[in-house]
Coordinates of C-alpha atoms in Angstrom, one line a residue:
X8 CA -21.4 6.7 8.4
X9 CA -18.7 7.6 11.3
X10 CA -19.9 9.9 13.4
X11 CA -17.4 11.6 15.9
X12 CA -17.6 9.5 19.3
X13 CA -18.1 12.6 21.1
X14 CA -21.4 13.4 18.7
X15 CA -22.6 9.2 19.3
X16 CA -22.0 9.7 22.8
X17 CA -24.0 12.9 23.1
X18 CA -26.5 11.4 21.1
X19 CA -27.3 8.4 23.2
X20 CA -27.1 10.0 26.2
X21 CA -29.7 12.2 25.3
X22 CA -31.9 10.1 23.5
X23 CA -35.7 10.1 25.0
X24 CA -34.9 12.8 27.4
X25 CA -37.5 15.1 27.9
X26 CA -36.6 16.4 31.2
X27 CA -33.0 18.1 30.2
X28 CA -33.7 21.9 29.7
X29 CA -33.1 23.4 26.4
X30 CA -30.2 25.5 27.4
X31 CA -28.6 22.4 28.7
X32 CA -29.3 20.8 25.3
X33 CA -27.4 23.6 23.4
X34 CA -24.6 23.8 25.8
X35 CA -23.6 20.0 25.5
X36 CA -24.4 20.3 21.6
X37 CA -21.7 23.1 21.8
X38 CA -19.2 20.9 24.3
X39 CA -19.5 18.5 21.4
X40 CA -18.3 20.7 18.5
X41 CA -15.4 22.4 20.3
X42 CA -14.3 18.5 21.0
X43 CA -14.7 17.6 16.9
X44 CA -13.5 21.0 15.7
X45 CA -9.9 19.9 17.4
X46 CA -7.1 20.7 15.6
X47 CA -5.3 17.6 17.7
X48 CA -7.8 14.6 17.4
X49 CA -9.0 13.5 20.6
X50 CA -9.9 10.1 21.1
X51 CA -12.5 8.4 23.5
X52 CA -10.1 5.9 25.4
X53 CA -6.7 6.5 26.5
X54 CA -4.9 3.3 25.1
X55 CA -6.3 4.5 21.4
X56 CA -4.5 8.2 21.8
X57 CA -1.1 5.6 22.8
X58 CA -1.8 3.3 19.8
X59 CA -2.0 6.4 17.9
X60 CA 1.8 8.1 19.1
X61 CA 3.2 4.1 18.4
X62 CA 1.6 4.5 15.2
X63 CA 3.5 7.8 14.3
X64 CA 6.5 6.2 15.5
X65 CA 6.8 2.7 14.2
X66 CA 10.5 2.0 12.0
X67 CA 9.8 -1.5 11.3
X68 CA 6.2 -3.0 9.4
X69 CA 6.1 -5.6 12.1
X70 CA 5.7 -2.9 14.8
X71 CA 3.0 -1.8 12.5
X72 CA 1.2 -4.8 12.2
X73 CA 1.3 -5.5 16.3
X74 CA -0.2 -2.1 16.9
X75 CA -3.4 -2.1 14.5
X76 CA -3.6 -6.0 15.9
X77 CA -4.1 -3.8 19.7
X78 CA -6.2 -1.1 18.2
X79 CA -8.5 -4.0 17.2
X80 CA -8.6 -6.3 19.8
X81 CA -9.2 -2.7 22.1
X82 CA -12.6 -2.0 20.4
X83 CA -14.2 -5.2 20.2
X84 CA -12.7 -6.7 16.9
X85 CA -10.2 -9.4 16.4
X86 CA -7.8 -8.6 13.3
X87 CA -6.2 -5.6 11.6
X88 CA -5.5 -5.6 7.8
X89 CA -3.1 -2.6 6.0
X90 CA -3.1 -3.6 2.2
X91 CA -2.0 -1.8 -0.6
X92 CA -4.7 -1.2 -3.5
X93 CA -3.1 1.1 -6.0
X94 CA 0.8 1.8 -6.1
X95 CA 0.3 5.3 -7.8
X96 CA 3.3 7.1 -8.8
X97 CA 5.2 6.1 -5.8
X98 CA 8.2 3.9 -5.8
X99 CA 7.7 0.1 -6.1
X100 CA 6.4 -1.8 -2.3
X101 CA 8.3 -4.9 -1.3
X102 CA 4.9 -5.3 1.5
X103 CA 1.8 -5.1 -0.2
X104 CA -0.1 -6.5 2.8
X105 CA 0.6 -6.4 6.4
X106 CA -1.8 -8.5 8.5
X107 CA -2.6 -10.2 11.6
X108 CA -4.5 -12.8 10.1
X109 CA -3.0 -15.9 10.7
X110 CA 0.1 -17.8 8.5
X111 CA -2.4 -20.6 7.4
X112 CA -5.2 -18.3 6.1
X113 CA -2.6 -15.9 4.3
X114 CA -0.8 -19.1 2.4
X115 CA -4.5 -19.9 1.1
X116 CA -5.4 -16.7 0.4
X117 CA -2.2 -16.6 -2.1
X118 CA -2.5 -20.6 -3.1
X119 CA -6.6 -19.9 -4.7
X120 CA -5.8 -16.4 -5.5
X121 CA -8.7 -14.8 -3.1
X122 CA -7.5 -11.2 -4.1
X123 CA -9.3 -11.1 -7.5
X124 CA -12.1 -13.1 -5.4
X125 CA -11.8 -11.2 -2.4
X126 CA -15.2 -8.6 -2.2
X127 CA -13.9 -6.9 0.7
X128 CA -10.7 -5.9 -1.9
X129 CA -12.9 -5.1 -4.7
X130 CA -15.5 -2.8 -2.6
X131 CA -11.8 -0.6 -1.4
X132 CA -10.6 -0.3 -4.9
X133 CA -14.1 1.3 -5.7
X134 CA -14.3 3.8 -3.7
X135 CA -12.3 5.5 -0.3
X136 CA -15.9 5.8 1.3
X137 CA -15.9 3.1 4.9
X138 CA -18.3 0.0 4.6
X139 CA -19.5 -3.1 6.5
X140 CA -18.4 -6.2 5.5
X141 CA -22.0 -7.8 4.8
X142 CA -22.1 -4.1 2.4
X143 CA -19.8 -5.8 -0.3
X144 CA -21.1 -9.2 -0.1
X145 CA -22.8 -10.7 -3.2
X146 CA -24.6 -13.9 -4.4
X147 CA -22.2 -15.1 -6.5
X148 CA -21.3 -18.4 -6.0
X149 CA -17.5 -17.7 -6.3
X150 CA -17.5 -15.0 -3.6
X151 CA -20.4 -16.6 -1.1
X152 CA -17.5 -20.0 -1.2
X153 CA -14.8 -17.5 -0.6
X154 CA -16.8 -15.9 2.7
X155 CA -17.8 -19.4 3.8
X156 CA -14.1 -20.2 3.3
X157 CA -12.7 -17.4 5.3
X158 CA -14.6 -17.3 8.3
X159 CA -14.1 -21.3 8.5
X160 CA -10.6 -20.2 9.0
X161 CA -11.5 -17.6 12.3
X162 CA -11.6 -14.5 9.9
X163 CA -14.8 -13.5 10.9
X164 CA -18.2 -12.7 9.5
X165 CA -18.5 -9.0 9.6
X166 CA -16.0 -6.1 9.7
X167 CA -15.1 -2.5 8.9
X168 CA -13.0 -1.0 6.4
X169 CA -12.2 1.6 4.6
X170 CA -9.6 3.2 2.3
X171 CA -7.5 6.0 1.9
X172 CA -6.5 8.2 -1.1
X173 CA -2.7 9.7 -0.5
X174 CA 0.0 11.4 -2.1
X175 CA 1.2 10.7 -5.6
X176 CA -1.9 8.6 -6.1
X177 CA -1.0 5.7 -3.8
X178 CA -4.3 3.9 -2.6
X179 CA -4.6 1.9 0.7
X180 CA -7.0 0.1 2.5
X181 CA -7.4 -0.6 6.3
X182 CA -9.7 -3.4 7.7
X183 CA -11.1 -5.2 10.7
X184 CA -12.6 -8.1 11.1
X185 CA -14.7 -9.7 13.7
X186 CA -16.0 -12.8 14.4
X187 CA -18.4 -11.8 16.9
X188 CA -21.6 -11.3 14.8
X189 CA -23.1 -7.9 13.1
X190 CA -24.7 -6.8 16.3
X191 CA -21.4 -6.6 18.3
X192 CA -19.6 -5.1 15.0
X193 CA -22.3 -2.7 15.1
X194 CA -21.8 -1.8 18.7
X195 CA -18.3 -1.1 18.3
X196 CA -18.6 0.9 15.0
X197 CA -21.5 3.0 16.8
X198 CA -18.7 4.2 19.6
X199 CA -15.5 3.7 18.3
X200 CA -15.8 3.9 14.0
X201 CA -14.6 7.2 13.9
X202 CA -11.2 6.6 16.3
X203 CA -11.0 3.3 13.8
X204 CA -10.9 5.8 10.9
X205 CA -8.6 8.1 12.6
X206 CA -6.4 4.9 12.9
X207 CA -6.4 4.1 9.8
X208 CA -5.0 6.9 8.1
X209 CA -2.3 7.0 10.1
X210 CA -1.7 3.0 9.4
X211 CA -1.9 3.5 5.7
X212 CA 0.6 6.7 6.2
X213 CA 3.0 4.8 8.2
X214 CA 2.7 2.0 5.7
X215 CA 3.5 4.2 2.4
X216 CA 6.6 5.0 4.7
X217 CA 7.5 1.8 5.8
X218 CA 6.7 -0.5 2.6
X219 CA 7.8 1.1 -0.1
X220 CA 11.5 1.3 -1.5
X221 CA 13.9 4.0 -1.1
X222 CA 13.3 6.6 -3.1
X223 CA 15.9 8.5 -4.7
X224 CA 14.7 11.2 -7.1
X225 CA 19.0 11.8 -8.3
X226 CA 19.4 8.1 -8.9
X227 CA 18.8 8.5 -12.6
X228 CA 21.7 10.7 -12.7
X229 CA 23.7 8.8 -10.7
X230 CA 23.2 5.2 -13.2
X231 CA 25.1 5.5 -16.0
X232 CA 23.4 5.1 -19.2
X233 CA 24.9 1.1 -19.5
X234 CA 23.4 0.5 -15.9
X235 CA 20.2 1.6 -16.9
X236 CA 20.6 -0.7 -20.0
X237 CA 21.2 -3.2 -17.9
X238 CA 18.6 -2.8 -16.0
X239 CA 16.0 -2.2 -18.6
X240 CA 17.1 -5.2 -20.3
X241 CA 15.6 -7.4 -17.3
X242 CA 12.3 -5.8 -18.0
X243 CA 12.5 -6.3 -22.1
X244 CA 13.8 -9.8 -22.1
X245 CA 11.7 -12.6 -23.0
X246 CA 14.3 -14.6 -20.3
X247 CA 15.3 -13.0 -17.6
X248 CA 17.0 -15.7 -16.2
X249 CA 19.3 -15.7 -18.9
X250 CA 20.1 -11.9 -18.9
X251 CA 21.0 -12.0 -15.3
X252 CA 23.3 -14.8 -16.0
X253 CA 24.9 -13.2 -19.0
X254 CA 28.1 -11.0 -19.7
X255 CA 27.4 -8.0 -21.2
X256 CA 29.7 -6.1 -23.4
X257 CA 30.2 -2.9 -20.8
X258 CA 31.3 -5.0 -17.8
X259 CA 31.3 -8.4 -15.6
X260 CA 27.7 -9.0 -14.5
X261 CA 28.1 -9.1 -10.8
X262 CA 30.3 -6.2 -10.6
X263 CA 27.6 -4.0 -12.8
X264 CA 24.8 -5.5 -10.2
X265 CA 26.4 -4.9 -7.1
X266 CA 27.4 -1.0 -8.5
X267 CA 23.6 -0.9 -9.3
X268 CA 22.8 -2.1 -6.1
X269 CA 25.2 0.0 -3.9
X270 CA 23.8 3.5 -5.9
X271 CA 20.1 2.9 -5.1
X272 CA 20.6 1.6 -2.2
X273 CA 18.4 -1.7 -2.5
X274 CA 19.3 -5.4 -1.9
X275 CA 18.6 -6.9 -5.1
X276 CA 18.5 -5.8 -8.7
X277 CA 14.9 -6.6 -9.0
X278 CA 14.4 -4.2 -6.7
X279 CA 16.8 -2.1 -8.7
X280 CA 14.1 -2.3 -11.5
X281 CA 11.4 -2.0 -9.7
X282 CA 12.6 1.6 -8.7
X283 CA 13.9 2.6 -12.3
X284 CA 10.3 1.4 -13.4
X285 CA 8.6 3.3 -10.9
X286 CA 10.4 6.4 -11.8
X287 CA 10.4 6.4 -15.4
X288 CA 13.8 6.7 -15.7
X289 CA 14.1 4.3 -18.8
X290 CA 12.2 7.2 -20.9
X291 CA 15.6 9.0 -20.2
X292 CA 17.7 6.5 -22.4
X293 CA 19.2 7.0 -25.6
X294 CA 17.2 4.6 -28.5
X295 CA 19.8 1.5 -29.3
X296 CA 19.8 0.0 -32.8
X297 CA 18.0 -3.4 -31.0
X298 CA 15.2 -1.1 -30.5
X299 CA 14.7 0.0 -34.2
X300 CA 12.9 -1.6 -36.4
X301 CA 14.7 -1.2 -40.3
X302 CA 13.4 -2.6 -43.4
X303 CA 17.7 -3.6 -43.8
X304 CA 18.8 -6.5 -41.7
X305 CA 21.9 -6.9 -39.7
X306 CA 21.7 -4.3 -36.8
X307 CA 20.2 -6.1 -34.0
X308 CA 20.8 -7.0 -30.2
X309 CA 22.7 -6.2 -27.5
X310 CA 26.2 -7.5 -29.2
X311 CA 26.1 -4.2 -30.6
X312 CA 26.1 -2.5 -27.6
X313 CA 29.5 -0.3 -27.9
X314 CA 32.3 0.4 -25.3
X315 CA 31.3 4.3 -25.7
X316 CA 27.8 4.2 -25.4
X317 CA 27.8 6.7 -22.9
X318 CA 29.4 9.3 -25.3
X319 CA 27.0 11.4 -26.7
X320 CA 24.9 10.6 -29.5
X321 CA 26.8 12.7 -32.5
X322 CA 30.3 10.8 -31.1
X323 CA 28.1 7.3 -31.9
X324 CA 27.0 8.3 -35.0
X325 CA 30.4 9.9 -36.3
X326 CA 32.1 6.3 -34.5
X327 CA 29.4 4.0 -37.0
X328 CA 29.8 6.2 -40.3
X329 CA 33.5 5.4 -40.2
X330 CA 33.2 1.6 -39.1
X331 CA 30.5 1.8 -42.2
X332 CA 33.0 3.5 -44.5

């Protein structure tokens, strides 16, 4: 679908020309594959090539968004869209979307839940292939309301996007919209779709970087095995509101939180979970006896939770045989 510009270029300049020797015709068809076989991607206009350095640059997801907000408005469209599809195995993302739709459409995007509405979304998650906008339209009523919605709110009627498959299984999408009609969309797809695309990786790269938490492979190591408990015990808790107010048996609450905190290197202990989730590291624990299910009542919760949990497992065992006896 996205031609090199230098191949469209060549193309339409040659179109119905009869008069063009056929020497001349081979040696611009071979000008055009030393420009696409380019080990450093050349694009057609000079501000996209400076979009492209900012892009590899950016340190904050703001810069991010401003920069694929230029490259659009530069080829004829009026918004830029980096969204996360599919985490993967990569660490949790505290941004999942970064836009330059306007605040207005974004709140009623969340307040009707357009993302399980939303065929734009649905047509990403299917495939990493680049599609028009009218491609992933439908007739049903729920999604035709949804379009009429958006571009009532200067999203636009047509658009390109297209998705990207990275490492660790991580899935993202890159859009943009325009509320010029299909013909100019066409027009600026024709020229400049394959610059767009070139973009776009790059925006979904810098956006893996920028969005997602710290990752720190040695973390596991570094939480003891009553952190992790702790931690785990937010995700298993049928309140956790209640477990982060409580006082567990293996230290004050805020003082366990804020160690948690200050090892991983995050600002809240959600986000503490969200990386101990992420990494599997709850696998790593030790069963406790709220875990088990016995046909003998009397060993349950996290009361039982001992001073020396973090001893190893025969030291436990040994520590409950003679409490037992």
């Amino acid at each position: 679908m996205l031609s090199h510009w230098v191949r469209t270029v060549l193309e339409d300049a040659t179109a119905g020309t009869s008069g063009l020797p056929d020497q001349a015709f081979r040696d611009l068809d071979r000008i055009a594959a030393v420009v696409e076989r380019q080990q450093v991607y050349v694009f057609r206009r000079p501000e996209l090539e400076e979009i492209a350095e900012a892009l590899s640059g950016c340190e904050q997801i703001s810069h991010l968004a401003r920069q694929m907000w230029q490259a659009a408005t530069a080829t004829g469209f009026q918004h830029a869209t980096v969204f996360l599809i599919e985490q993967g195995n990569a660490p949790a993302f505290h941004t999942r979307v970064c836009t330059s739709y306007p605040r207005r459409w974004l709140e009623r995007y969340a307040v009707r839940s357009y993302q399980f509405v939303d065929p734009i979304f649905a047509r990403a998650q299917a495939s990493d292939a680049p599609f028009r906008f009218h491609e992933a339209m439908s007739d049903a009523p729920q999604v035709q309301a949804f379009w009429a919605d958006a571009t009532e709110h200067g999203i636009g009627s047509d658009g390109l996007c297209m998705s990207f498959t990275l490492s660790r299984g991580t899935r993202v999408g890159v859009s943009f919209a325009s509320g010029n009609g299909r013909a100019a969309v066409d027009r600026a797809v024709h020229l400049d779709g394959s610059d767009l695309q070139f973009l776009g990786r790059l925006a979904a790269e810098t956006f893996t970087y920028l969005a997602a938490l710290p990752e720190t492979p040695q973390a596991d190591q570094m939480l003891s095995v009553s952190e992790l408990r702790f931690l785990q015990m937010l995700v298993t808790s049928n309140d956790p509101e209640a477990a982060l107010r409580m006082t567990p048996g293996f230290g004050s609450n805020a003082g366990l939180q804020a160690g948690i905190r200050e090892k991983l290197g995050v600002s809240t202990i959600l986000q503490a979970v969200a990386v101990a989730s992420a990494n599997n590291w709850f696998d790593r624990l030790p069963y406790d006896v709220g875990e088990v299910s016995s046909a003998f009542s009397g060993l349950a919760g996290w009361g039982l939770v001992m001073e020396d949990e973090d001893a190893p497992a025969p030291a436990r065992l040994m520590s409950e045989a003679k409490t037992a006896g």
